[in-house]
GROMACS .gro file of C-alpha atoms in nm:
model
  458
    1MET     CA    1  -0.126  -1.020   1.931
    2THR     CA    2  -0.140  -1.362   1.766
    3ALA     CA    3   0.168  -1.554   1.651
    4GLU     CA    4   0.067  -1.497   1.288
    5SER     CA    5   0.030  -1.121   1.327
    6THR     CA    6   0.361  -1.111   1.515
    7GLY     CA    7   0.528  -1.285   1.222
    8THR     CA    8   0.365  -1.048   0.976
    9ALA     CA    9   0.477  -0.745   1.176
   10ALA     CA   10   0.833  -0.875   1.189
   11LEU     CA   11   0.842  -0.936   0.812
   12ARG     CA   12   0.690  -0.594   0.750
   13GLU     CA   13   0.970  -0.428   0.946
   14LYS     CA   14   1.235  -0.630   0.763
   15VAL     CA   15   1.093  -0.535   0.425
   16ARG     CA   16   1.070  -0.170   0.522
   17ALA     CA   17   1.431  -0.171   0.640
   18LEU     CA   18   1.535  -0.326   0.307
   19MET     CA   19   1.376  -0.059   0.087
   20PRO     CA   20   1.695   0.154   0.059
   21ARG     CA   21   1.865  -0.161  -0.069
   22ALA     CA   22   1.581  -0.213  -0.316
   23LYS     CA   23   1.637   0.139  -0.447
   24GLU     CA   24   2.007   0.065  -0.488
   25ASP     CA   25   1.922  -0.251  -0.683
   26LEU     CA   26   1.680  -0.067  -0.908
   27THR     CA   27   1.923   0.221  -0.963
   28ALA     CA   28   2.185  -0.023  -1.087
   29LEU     CA   29   1.940  -0.219  -1.302
   30VAL     CA   30   1.779   0.083  -1.470
   31ALA     CA   31   2.124   0.211  -1.567
   32MET     CA   32   2.176  -0.107  -1.772
   33ARG     CA   33   2.021  -0.047  -2.115
   34SER     CA   34   1.907  -0.408  -2.148
   35VAL     CA   35   1.701  -0.376  -2.467
   36ALA     CA   36   1.729  -0.720  -2.630
   37ASP     CA   37   1.774  -0.581  -2.979
   38PRO     CA   38   2.136  -0.549  -3.096
   39ARG     CA   39   2.022  -0.309  -3.368
   40GLN     CA   40   1.941  -0.055  -3.097
   41PHE     CA   41   2.169  -0.125  -2.798
   42PRO     CA   42   2.485  -0.330  -2.744
   43PRO     CA   43   2.409  -0.689  -2.632
   44GLU     CA   44   2.676  -0.647  -2.367
   45GLU     CA   45   2.427  -0.440  -2.167
   46CYS     CA   46   2.188  -0.736  -2.152
   47ALA     CA   47   2.479  -0.954  -2.043
   48GLU     CA   48   2.562  -0.701  -1.771
   49ALA     CA   49   2.205  -0.717  -1.640
   50ALA     CA   50   2.208  -1.097  -1.646
   51ASP     CA   51   2.534  -1.107  -1.452
   52PHE     CA   52   2.391  -0.862  -1.199
   53LEU     CA   53   2.102  -1.104  -1.136
   54VAL     CA   54   2.341  -1.396  -1.093
   55ARG     CA   55   2.534  -1.206  -0.825
   56ALA     CA   56   2.234  -1.049  -0.650
   57PHE     CA   57   2.022  -1.362  -0.621
   58THR     CA   58   2.323  -1.567  -0.510
   59GLU     CA   59   2.375  -1.312  -0.234
   60ALA     CA   60   2.003  -1.338  -0.150
   61GLY     CA   61   2.038  -1.711  -0.082
   62LEU     CA   62   1.973  -1.892  -0.411
   63ARG     CA   63   2.212  -2.154  -0.545
   64ASP     CA   64   2.359  -2.246  -0.880
   65MET     CA   65   2.266  -1.911  -1.030
   66ARG     CA   66   2.374  -1.906  -1.393
   67ARG     CA   67   2.294  -1.796  -1.747
   68VAL     CA   68   2.127  -2.045  -1.982
   69THR     CA   69   2.113  -1.968  -2.353
   70THR     CA   70   1.763  -2.003  -2.501
   71PRO     CA   71   1.676  -2.101  -2.860
   72ASP     CA   72   1.648  -1.737  -2.970
   73GLY     CA   73   2.010  -1.677  -2.865
   74THR     CA   74   1.936  -1.471  -2.555
   75ASP     CA   75   2.018  -1.575  -2.201
   76ALA     CA   76   1.777  -1.665  -1.924
   77VAL     CA   77   1.903  -1.648  -1.567
   78VAL     CA   78   1.813  -1.948  -1.354
   79GLY     CA   79   1.879  -2.080  -1.005
   80HIS     CA   80   1.715  -2.255  -0.711
   81ALA     CA   81   1.714  -2.302  -0.336
   82PRO     CA   82   1.602  -2.618  -0.155
   83GLY     CA   83   1.343  -2.597   0.119
   84PRO     CA   84   1.244  -2.844   0.389
   85GLU     CA   85   1.170  -3.201   0.284
   86GLY     CA   86   0.815  -3.232   0.155
   87ALA     CA   87   0.770  -2.857   0.106
   88PRO     CA   88   0.606  -2.735  -0.215
   89THR     CA   89   0.808  -2.577  -0.496
   90VAL     CA   90   0.749  -2.220  -0.611
   91LEU     CA   91   0.890  -2.074  -0.933
   92LEU     CA   92   0.963  -1.700  -0.927
   93TYR     CA   93   0.958  -1.545  -1.276
   94CYS     CA   94   1.054  -1.201  -1.407
   95HIS     CA   95   1.237  -1.059  -1.708
   96TYR     CA   96   1.538  -0.830  -1.717
   97ASP     CA   97   1.507  -0.695  -2.071
   98VAL     CA   98   1.319  -0.371  -2.126
   99GLN     CA   99   1.142  -0.177  -2.396
  100PRO     CA  100   1.346   0.084  -2.583
  101PRO     CA  101   1.298   0.437  -2.448
  102LEU     CA  102   1.115   0.548  -2.766
  103ASP     CA  103   1.111   0.928  -2.782
  104ASP     CA  104   1.395   1.052  -2.561
  105ALA     CA  105   1.260   1.408  -2.588
  106ALA     CA  106   0.932   1.298  -2.428
  107TRP     CA  107   1.109   1.189  -2.110
  108GLU     CA  108   1.111   1.442  -1.830
  109THR     CA  109   1.406   1.262  -1.667
  110PRO     CA  110   1.686   1.053  -1.822
  111PRO     CA  111   1.532   0.717  -1.922
  112PHE     CA  112   1.828   0.509  -1.799
  113GLU     CA  113   1.884   0.691  -1.473
  114LEU     CA  114   1.656   0.613  -1.180
  115THR     CA  115   1.516   0.948  -1.070
  116GLU     CA  116   1.287   1.014  -0.774
  117ARG     CA  117   1.012   1.266  -0.839
  118ASP     CA  118   0.674   1.320  -0.668
  119GLY     CA  119   0.725   1.008  -0.460
  120ARG     CA  120   0.780   0.780  -0.761
  121TRP     CA  121   1.094   0.628  -0.912
  122PHE     CA  122   1.127   0.703  -1.286
  123GLY     CA  123   1.327   0.517  -1.549
  124ARG     CA  124   1.286   0.265  -1.830
  125GLY     CA  125   1.213  -0.072  -1.671
  126ALA     CA  126   1.155   0.077  -1.326
  127ALA     CA  127   0.826  -0.114  -1.321
  128ASP     CA  128   0.837  -0.347  -1.624
  129CYS     CA  129   1.004  -0.558  -1.512
  130LYS     CA  130   1.302  -0.450  -1.306
  131GLY     CA  131   1.072  -0.332  -1.030
  132ASN     CA  132   0.960  -0.693  -0.996
  133ILE     CA  133   1.324  -0.804  -0.977
  134ALA     CA  134   1.371  -0.565  -0.684
  135MET     CA  135   1.051  -0.707  -0.531
  136HIS     CA  136   1.185  -1.065  -0.554
  137LEU     CA  137   1.521  -0.969  -0.403
  138THR     CA  138   1.356  -0.780  -0.117
  139ALA     CA  139   1.122  -1.070  -0.036
  140LEU     CA  140   1.403  -1.326  -0.036
  141ARG     CA  141   1.626  -1.106   0.180
  142ALA     CA  142   1.342  -1.050   0.426
  143LEU     CA  143   1.303  -1.426   0.464
  144GLY     CA  144   1.670  -1.451   0.558
  145GLY     CA  145   1.762  -1.728   0.320
  146ALA     CA  146   2.116  -1.597   0.289
  147GLU     CA  147   2.161  -1.598   0.668
  148GLY     CA  148   2.170  -1.974   0.701
  149ARG     CA  149   1.802  -2.021   0.788
  150GLY     CA  150   1.703  -2.140   0.443
  151PHE     CA  151   1.362  -2.082   0.285
  152PRO     CA  152   1.024  -2.223   0.390
  153VAL     CA  153   0.962  -2.371   0.042
  154ASN     CA  154   1.168  -2.502  -0.248
  155ILE     CA  155   1.237  -2.208  -0.479
  156LYS     CA  156   1.317  -2.197  -0.848
  157PHE     CA  157   1.406  -1.874  -1.021
  158VAL     CA  158   1.383  -1.785  -1.392
  159ALA     CA  159   1.449  -1.441  -1.542
  160GLU     CA  160   1.384  -1.403  -1.914
  161GLY     CA  161   1.612  -1.199  -2.138
  162SER     CA  162   1.395  -1.128  -2.443
  163GLU     CA  163   1.036  -1.103  -2.324
  164GLU     CA  164   0.979  -0.757  -2.471
  165GLN     CA  165   1.100  -0.868  -2.815
  166GLY     CA  166   0.849  -1.156  -2.832
  167THR     CA  167   1.100  -1.390  -2.995
  168GLY     CA  168   0.986  -1.686  -2.785
  169GLY     CA  169   1.322  -1.800  -2.654
  170LEU     CA  170   1.198  -1.896  -2.310
  171GLU     CA  171   0.880  -2.058  -2.441
  172ARG     CA  172   1.095  -2.285  -2.658
  173LEU     CA  173   1.327  -2.360  -2.367
  174VAL     CA  174   1.047  -2.505  -2.152
  175PRO     CA  175   1.014  -2.838  -2.340
  176LEU     CA  176   1.394  -2.861  -2.376
  177ARG     CA  177   1.469  -2.802  -2.006
  178PRO     CA  178   1.146  -2.876  -1.814
  179GLU     CA  179   1.339  -2.937  -1.492
  180LEU     CA  180   1.413  -2.565  -1.473
  181PHE     CA  181   1.042  -2.479  -1.461
  182ALA     CA  182   0.861  -2.768  -1.288
  183ALA     CA  183   0.690  -2.638  -0.973
  184ASP     CA  184   0.369  -2.662  -0.773
  185THR     CA  185   0.309  -2.289  -0.815
  186LEU     CA  186   0.446  -2.045  -1.068
  187LEU     CA  187   0.448  -1.676  -0.974
  188ILE     CA  188   0.463  -1.488  -1.304
  189CYS     CA  189   0.563  -1.144  -1.182
  190ASP     CA  190   0.508  -0.928  -1.487
  191THR     CA  191   0.170  -0.771  -1.416
  192GLY     CA  192   0.043  -0.566  -1.126
  193ASN     CA  193  -0.244  -0.425  -0.927
  194PHE     CA  194  -0.561  -0.296  -1.091
  195ALA     CA  195  -0.502   0.028  -0.902
  196ARG     CA  196  -0.223   0.144  -0.675
  197GLY     CA  197  -0.275  -0.004  -0.331
  198LEU     CA  198  -0.541  -0.257  -0.441
  199PRO     CA  199  -0.401  -0.613  -0.422
  200THR     CA  200  -0.478  -0.788  -0.749
  201THR     CA  201  -0.412  -1.113  -0.930
  202THR     CA  202  -0.442  -1.118  -1.308
  203THR     CA  203  -0.648  -1.425  -1.390
  204SER     CA  204  -0.725  -1.368  -1.758
  205LEU     CA  205  -0.503  -1.281  -2.054
  206ARG     CA  206  -0.629  -1.205  -2.401
  207GLY     CA  207  -0.483  -1.394  -2.694
  208LEU     CA  208  -0.426  -1.236  -3.031
  209ALA     CA  209  -0.456  -1.287  -3.402
  210ASP     CA  210  -0.268  -1.048  -3.632
  211VAL     CA  211  -0.320  -1.042  -4.008
  212VAL     CA  212  -0.225  -0.825  -4.303
  213VAL     CA  213  -0.507  -0.768  -4.554
  214THR     CA  214  -0.425  -0.661  -4.910
  215VAL     CA  215  -0.698  -0.515  -5.133
  216SER     CA  216  -0.647  -0.488  -5.510
  217THR     CA  217  -0.884  -0.345  -5.772
  218LEU     CA  218  -0.675  -0.220  -6.068
  219LYS     CA  219  -0.358  -0.313  -6.253
  220GLY     CA  220  -0.209   0.016  -6.140
  221PRO     CA  221  -0.300   0.363  -6.004
  222MET     CA  222  -0.510   0.570  -6.244
  223HIS     CA  223  -0.560   0.948  -6.273
  224SER     CA  224  -0.858   1.042  -6.057
  225GLY     CA  225  -0.962   1.323  -6.291
  226MET     CA  226  -0.981   1.097  -6.593
  227PHE     CA  227  -1.104   0.776  -6.429
  228GLY     CA  228  -1.234   0.863  -6.080
  229GLY     CA  229  -1.597   0.769  -6.025
  230PRO     CA  230  -1.654   0.437  -6.200
  231ALA     CA  231  -1.297   0.314  -6.136
  232PRO     CA  232  -1.298   0.082  -5.829
  233ASP     CA  233  -1.085   0.251  -5.563
  234ALA     CA  234  -0.884   0.000  -5.358
  235LEU     CA  235  -0.847   0.244  -5.067
  236ALA     CA  236  -1.221   0.310  -5.056
  237ALA     CA  237  -1.281  -0.067  -5.065
  238LEU     CA  238  -1.038  -0.116  -4.775
  239VAL     CA  239  -1.213   0.156  -4.573
  240ARG     CA  240  -1.546  -0.025  -4.619
  241ILE     CA  241  -1.395  -0.359  -4.522
  242LEU     CA  242  -1.234  -0.219  -4.208
  243ASP     CA  243  -1.550  -0.032  -4.111
  244SER     CA  244  -1.744  -0.360  -4.123
  245LEU     CA  245  -1.536  -0.496  -3.834
  246ARG     CA  246  -1.739  -0.285  -3.587
  247ASP     CA  247  -2.111  -0.219  -3.561
  248GLU     CA  248  -2.274   0.121  -3.523
  249HIS     CA  249  -2.207   0.118  -3.146
  250GLY     CA  250  -1.839   0.037  -3.186
  251ASN     CA  251  -1.871  -0.328  -3.081
  252THR     CA  252  -1.635  -0.568  -3.254
  253ALA     CA  253  -1.866  -0.752  -3.492
  254ILE     CA  254  -1.676  -1.031  -3.665
  255LYS     CA  255  -1.900  -1.299  -3.805
  256GLY     CA  256  -1.860  -1.626  -3.619
  257LEU     CA  257  -1.717  -1.477  -3.298
  258PRO     CA  258  -1.934  -1.426  -2.988
  259GLY     CA  259  -1.943  -1.067  -2.865
  260ASP     CA  260  -2.155  -1.092  -2.551
  261GLY     CA  261  -1.906  -1.209  -2.288
  262ALA     CA  262  -1.935  -1.071  -1.933
  263TRP     CA  263  -1.652  -1.011  -1.684
  264THR     CA  264  -1.716  -1.133  -1.328
  265GLY     CA  265  -1.407  -0.991  -1.154
  266VAL     CA  266  -1.321  -0.637  -1.051
  267ASP     CA  267  -1.524  -0.357  -1.211
  268TYR     CA  268  -1.349  -0.092  -1.420
  269PRO     CA  269  -1.542   0.237  -1.381
  270ALA     CA  270  -1.588   0.416  -1.711
  271GLU     CA  271  -1.465   0.749  -1.578
  272GLN     CA  272  -1.148   0.589  -1.442
  273PHE     CA  273  -1.093   0.425  -1.781
  274ARG     CA  274  -1.143   0.758  -1.960
  275THR     CA  275  -0.869   0.904  -1.742
  276ASP     CA  276  -0.637   0.605  -1.782
  277VAL     CA  277  -0.674   0.597  -2.161
  278GLY     CA  278  -0.659   0.976  -2.205
  279ALA     CA  279  -0.995   1.010  -2.382
  280LEU     CA  280  -1.057   1.357  -2.521
  281ASP     CA  281  -1.349   1.563  -2.390
  282GLY     CA  282  -1.667   1.488  -2.579
  283VAL     CA  283  -1.537   1.161  -2.728
  284SER     CA  284  -1.744   0.861  -2.619
  285LEU     CA  285  -1.616   0.520  -2.521
  286VAL     CA  286  -1.729   0.252  -2.766
  287GLY     CA  287  -1.922  -0.071  -2.721
  288THR     CA  288  -2.239  -0.159  -2.536
  289GLY     CA  289  -2.087  -0.365  -2.256
  290SER     CA  290  -1.909  -0.244  -1.946
  291VAL     CA  291  -1.546  -0.142  -1.977
  292ALA     CA  292  -1.440  -0.467  -1.808
  293ASP     CA  293  -1.658  -0.670  -2.047
  294GLU     CA  294  -1.506  -0.500  -2.349
  295LEU     CA  295  -1.149  -0.531  -2.220
  296TRP     CA  296  -1.138  -0.880  -2.077
  297ALA     CA  297  -1.439  -1.083  -2.190
  298ARG     CA  298  -1.501  -0.988  -2.555
  299PRO     CA  299  -1.301  -0.984  -2.880
  300ALA     CA  300  -1.152  -0.646  -2.967
  301VAL     CA  301  -1.031  -0.549  -3.313
  302THR     CA  302  -0.777  -0.274  -3.385
  303VAL     CA  303  -0.641  -0.144  -3.714
  304LEU     CA  304  -0.269  -0.111  -3.642
  305GLY     CA  305  -0.157   0.042  -3.967
  306ILE     CA  306  -0.242   0.115  -4.331
  307ASP     CA  307  -0.012   0.118  -4.631
  308CYS     CA  308  -0.137   0.380  -4.876
  309PRO     CA  309  -0.004   0.710  -5.009
  310PRO     CA  310   0.059   0.959  -4.726
  311VAL     CA  311  -0.109   1.298  -4.739
  312VAL     CA  312   0.217   1.476  -4.811
  313GLY     CA  313   0.332   1.355  -5.148
  314SER     CA  314   0.004   1.197  -5.255
  315SER     CA  315  -0.109   1.239  -5.615
  316ALA     CA  316  -0.447   1.266  -5.789
  317ALA     CA  317  -0.483   0.894  -5.843
  318VAL     CA  318  -0.735   0.616  -5.782
  319GLN     CA  319  -0.542   0.359  -5.579
  320ALA     CA  320  -0.493   0.010  -5.721
  321THR     CA  321  -0.355  -0.180  -5.421
  322VAL     CA  322  -0.346  -0.098  -5.047
  323ARG     CA  323  -0.279  -0.292  -4.727
  324ALA     CA  324  -0.374  -0.282  -4.361
  325ARG     CA  325  -0.250  -0.461  -4.051
  326VAL     CA  326  -0.536  -0.577  -3.832
  327SER     CA  327  -0.504  -0.710  -3.477
  328LEU     CA  328  -0.772  -0.906  -3.293
  329ARG     CA  329  -0.750  -0.955  -2.917
  330ILE     CA  330  -0.925  -1.272  -2.801
  331PRO     CA  331  -1.068  -1.347  -2.454
  332PRO     CA  332  -1.050  -1.689  -2.289
  333GLY     CA  333  -1.311  -1.922  -2.432
  334ILE     CA  334  -1.228  -1.842  -2.795
  335ASP     CA  335  -0.967  -2.047  -2.979
  336ALA     CA  336  -0.705  -1.831  -3.150
  337ASP     CA  337  -0.694  -2.044  -3.464
  338GLU     CA  338  -1.071  -2.029  -3.499
  339ALA     CA  339  -1.053  -1.653  -3.449
  340VAL     CA  340  -0.798  -1.619  -3.731
  341ARG     CA  341  -1.028  -1.813  -3.964
  342ALA     CA  342  -1.328  -1.602  -3.865
  343LEU     CA  343  -1.134  -1.278  -3.915
  344THR     CA  344  -1.004  -1.396  -4.252
  345ASP     CA  345  -1.350  -1.501  -4.369
  346HIS     CA  346  -1.498  -1.171  -4.254
  347LEU     CA  347  -1.236  -0.960  -4.433
  348THR     CA  348  -1.270  -1.148  -4.760
  349GLY     CA  349  -1.650  -1.161  -4.736
  350ALA     CA  350  -1.683  -0.788  -4.674
  351ALA     CA  351  -1.508  -0.684  -4.995
  352PRO     CA  352  -1.723  -0.455  -5.212
  353TRP     CA  353  -1.732  -0.444  -5.593
  354GLY     CA  354  -1.560  -0.779  -5.632
  355ALA     CA  355  -1.233  -0.636  -5.500
  356ARG     CA  356  -0.961  -0.896  -5.462
  357VAL     CA  357  -0.867  -0.956  -5.099
  358GLU     CA  358  -0.568  -1.149  -4.971
  359VAL     CA  359  -0.519  -1.214  -4.599
  360GLU     CA  360  -0.179  -1.311  -4.461
  361GLN     CA  361  -0.160  -1.439  -4.105
  362GLU     CA  362   0.122  -1.284  -3.903
  363GLY     CA  363   0.075  -1.467  -3.578
  364ALA     CA  364  -0.169  -1.609  -3.327
  365GLY     CA  365  -0.152  -1.657  -2.952
  366GLN     CA  366  -0.401  -1.840  -2.736
  367PRO     CA  367  -0.577  -1.663  -2.448
  368PHE     CA  368  -0.512  -1.775  -2.092
  369ARG     CA  369  -0.731  -1.823  -1.786
  370ALA     CA  370  -0.577  -1.908  -1.449
  371ARG     CA  371  -0.714  -2.179  -1.223
  372THR     CA  372  -0.792  -2.004  -0.893
  373ASP     CA  373  -0.937  -2.278  -0.669
  374GLY     CA  374  -0.614  -2.428  -0.532
  375PRO     CA  375  -0.414  -2.388  -0.210
  376ALA     CA  376  -0.167  -2.144  -0.366
  377TYR     CA  377  -0.439  -1.895  -0.453
  378ARG     CA  378  -0.584  -1.924  -0.104
  379ALA     CA  379  -0.242  -1.861   0.049
  380LEU     CA  380  -0.179  -1.574  -0.193
  381GLY     CA  381  -0.512  -1.414  -0.108
  382THR     CA  382  -0.425  -1.429   0.261
  383ALA     CA  383  -0.077  -1.286   0.203
  384LEU     CA  384  -0.203  -0.997  -0.008
  385ARG     CA  385  -0.474  -0.914   0.243
  386GLU     CA  386  -0.221  -0.904   0.528
  387ALA     CA  387   0.024  -0.695   0.324
  388TYR     CA  388  -0.230  -0.439   0.201
  389GLY     CA  389  -0.509  -0.461   0.455
  390LYS     CA  390  -0.755  -0.518   0.169
  391ASP     CA  391  -0.905  -0.825   0.007
  392MET     CA  392  -0.751  -0.945  -0.317
  393VAL     CA  393  -0.943  -0.876  -0.638
  394GLN     CA  394  -0.913  -1.040  -0.979
  395SER     CA  395  -0.862  -0.855  -1.304
  396GLY     CA  396  -0.785  -0.936  -1.665
  397GLN     CA  397  -0.516  -0.799  -1.887
  398GLY     CA  398  -0.541  -0.698  -2.247
  399GLY     CA  399  -0.190  -0.809  -2.337
  400SER     CA  400  -0.084  -1.166  -2.389
  401ILE     CA  401   0.196  -1.357  -2.213
  402PRO     CA  402   0.252  -1.667  -2.431
  403LEU     CA  403   0.474  -1.823  -2.165
  404CYS     CA  404   0.168  -1.881  -1.943
  405ASN     CA  405   0.005  -2.113  -2.195
  406VAL     CA  406   0.331  -2.300  -2.251
  407LEU     CA  407   0.374  -2.353  -1.878
  408ALA     CA  408   0.009  -2.455  -1.833
  409SER     CA  409   0.046  -2.709  -2.113
  410HIS     CA  410   0.362  -2.868  -1.974
  411PHE     CA  411   0.265  -2.849  -1.606
  412PRO     CA  412  -0.114  -2.890  -1.601
  413ASP     CA  413  -0.130  -2.952  -1.225
  414ALA     CA  414   0.059  -2.635  -1.134
  415GLU     CA  415  -0.112  -2.318  -1.018
  416ILE     CA  416  -0.012  -2.008  -1.214
  417ALA     CA  417  -0.054  -1.667  -1.052
  418LEU     CA  418   0.022  -1.335  -1.220
  419ILE     CA  419   0.117  -1.053  -0.984
  420GLY     CA  420   0.360  -0.763  -0.970
  421VAL     CA  421   0.426  -0.393  -0.918
  422GLU     CA  422   0.298  -0.258  -1.254
  423GLU     CA  423  -0.016  -0.056  -1.167
  424PRO     CA  424  -0.168   0.183  -1.427
  425GLY     CA  425   0.027   0.489  -1.313
  426CYS     CA  426   0.353   0.319  -1.412
  427LEU     CA  427   0.305   0.400  -1.783
  428ILE     CA  428   0.491   0.086  -1.886
  429HIS     CA  429   0.617   0.083  -2.248
  430ALA     CA  430   0.570   0.461  -2.265
  431PRO     CA  431   0.798   0.757  -2.196
  432ASN     CA  432   0.825   0.852  -1.826
  433GLU     CA  433   0.776   0.498  -1.696
  434SER     CA  434   0.787   0.488  -1.318
  435VAL     CA  435   0.713   0.273  -1.018
  436ASP     CA  436   0.559   0.361  -0.684
  437PRO     CA  437   0.807   0.231  -0.422
  438SER     CA  438   0.519   0.149  -0.190
  439GLU     CA  439   0.410  -0.114  -0.444
  440ILE     CA  440   0.754  -0.275  -0.432
  441GLU     CA  441   0.737  -0.271  -0.054
  442HIS     CA  442   0.386  -0.414  -0.024
  443MET     CA  443   0.433  -0.676  -0.297
  444ALA     CA  444   0.766  -0.787  -0.149
  445LEU     CA  445   0.593  -0.832   0.185
  446ALA     CA  446   0.308  -1.020   0.019
  447GLU     CA  447   0.552  -1.252  -0.159
  448ALA     CA  448   0.744  -1.320   0.161
  449LEU     CA  449   0.418  -1.390   0.347
  450PHE     CA  450   0.298  -1.616   0.066
  451LEU     CA  451   0.617  -1.822   0.066
  452SER     CA  452   0.582  -1.862   0.443
  453THR     CA  453   0.208  -1.938   0.444
  454TYR     CA  454   0.217  -2.171   0.145
  455ALA     CA  455   0.475  -2.384   0.322
  456THR     CA  456   0.205  -2.498   0.563
  457PRO     CA  457  -0.089  -2.684   0.402
  458LEU     CA  458  -0.414  -2.488   0.440
   0.00000   0.00000   0.00000
């Protein structure tokens, strides 16, 4: 047995022995209803979670753990640990706030009580992102930093307190307190493996452009029996406009935006996607590219909502004014501001019958593509392969993480890697969220191996 494999075996045993502790951590964290919205849950529960992190990561060997208030009024939790002189610096990121439970009746177990069932641990935040907190703690404990041996690299730690609310507190903190974030490598642990047991780095994030389109045709609603036919119907006009956003195959077809991108990373089999998305029997997937192309390399438009009379309570009237909220996901290579302009021009240009169209921009976020040719990615690939016994693959993610672009802008020489425990079976953001404890175990081992391997130049 080589020295490296001996070290890996020793770390593996330490991580395995620490898994009951990881479950204790996650049990305590899930019980804290840390939804960063005081309209729904008391802010004291977020404060309780933040204080838990201060205590736990201090015990795990980090120093100067504390809460730092961000510009949106929520608290980030930060700390650090020095490594040997000349060692690289690694930032460990996670967030401790969670999504609200949504429909309590849809949960098969209490949402804020960690419950083991069918080999998985269920509870709101069990994966996103408190499972990644447990992963960090387990990796740091396995390295023995709290036992006087120190860590093989310089470590910085940042846990966000309002990521799920999208209020941008941490993004605005970066330029105000860059010393908290500056590192050679930033591990953004808020994603996960493409499939359970398949080590994955997320290298591509879609940006977004959200708009509200208002269509007006009349001064007010008119009786459909008396005026229906020649009267221009605002709802019918909106339907035509929205239909023009896709071609006959279902491809997003916005004038001025390329729609032929190709994904070069891991493949996403169509049948697996049908299962993951819950497609009904007989309903086809849309678009002419592969699933991976459509998800990660091409623009994708979605109608999020329509303001018009509901079926129950509607009257016999030709509608005068209606609205829709339209979201456009944008792959790397397309500028978000240009995409907003293209979407706006398309919506206004597609109006039939001279209907008046107003487009209000709600927000835009740039896409992100990670640089994967540096020493950190090589060390991470090695660590994941040793932890899982499989080569690392690269996937994209449909959601956006604006923090990545902010960090890339302020620290252009840093490598940014997105990893975590959130594989598709976790059902993050939905009722019955869960985490597979084997993912916490393997990813904690991979992180510990990475921190050890990265300390030695490759």
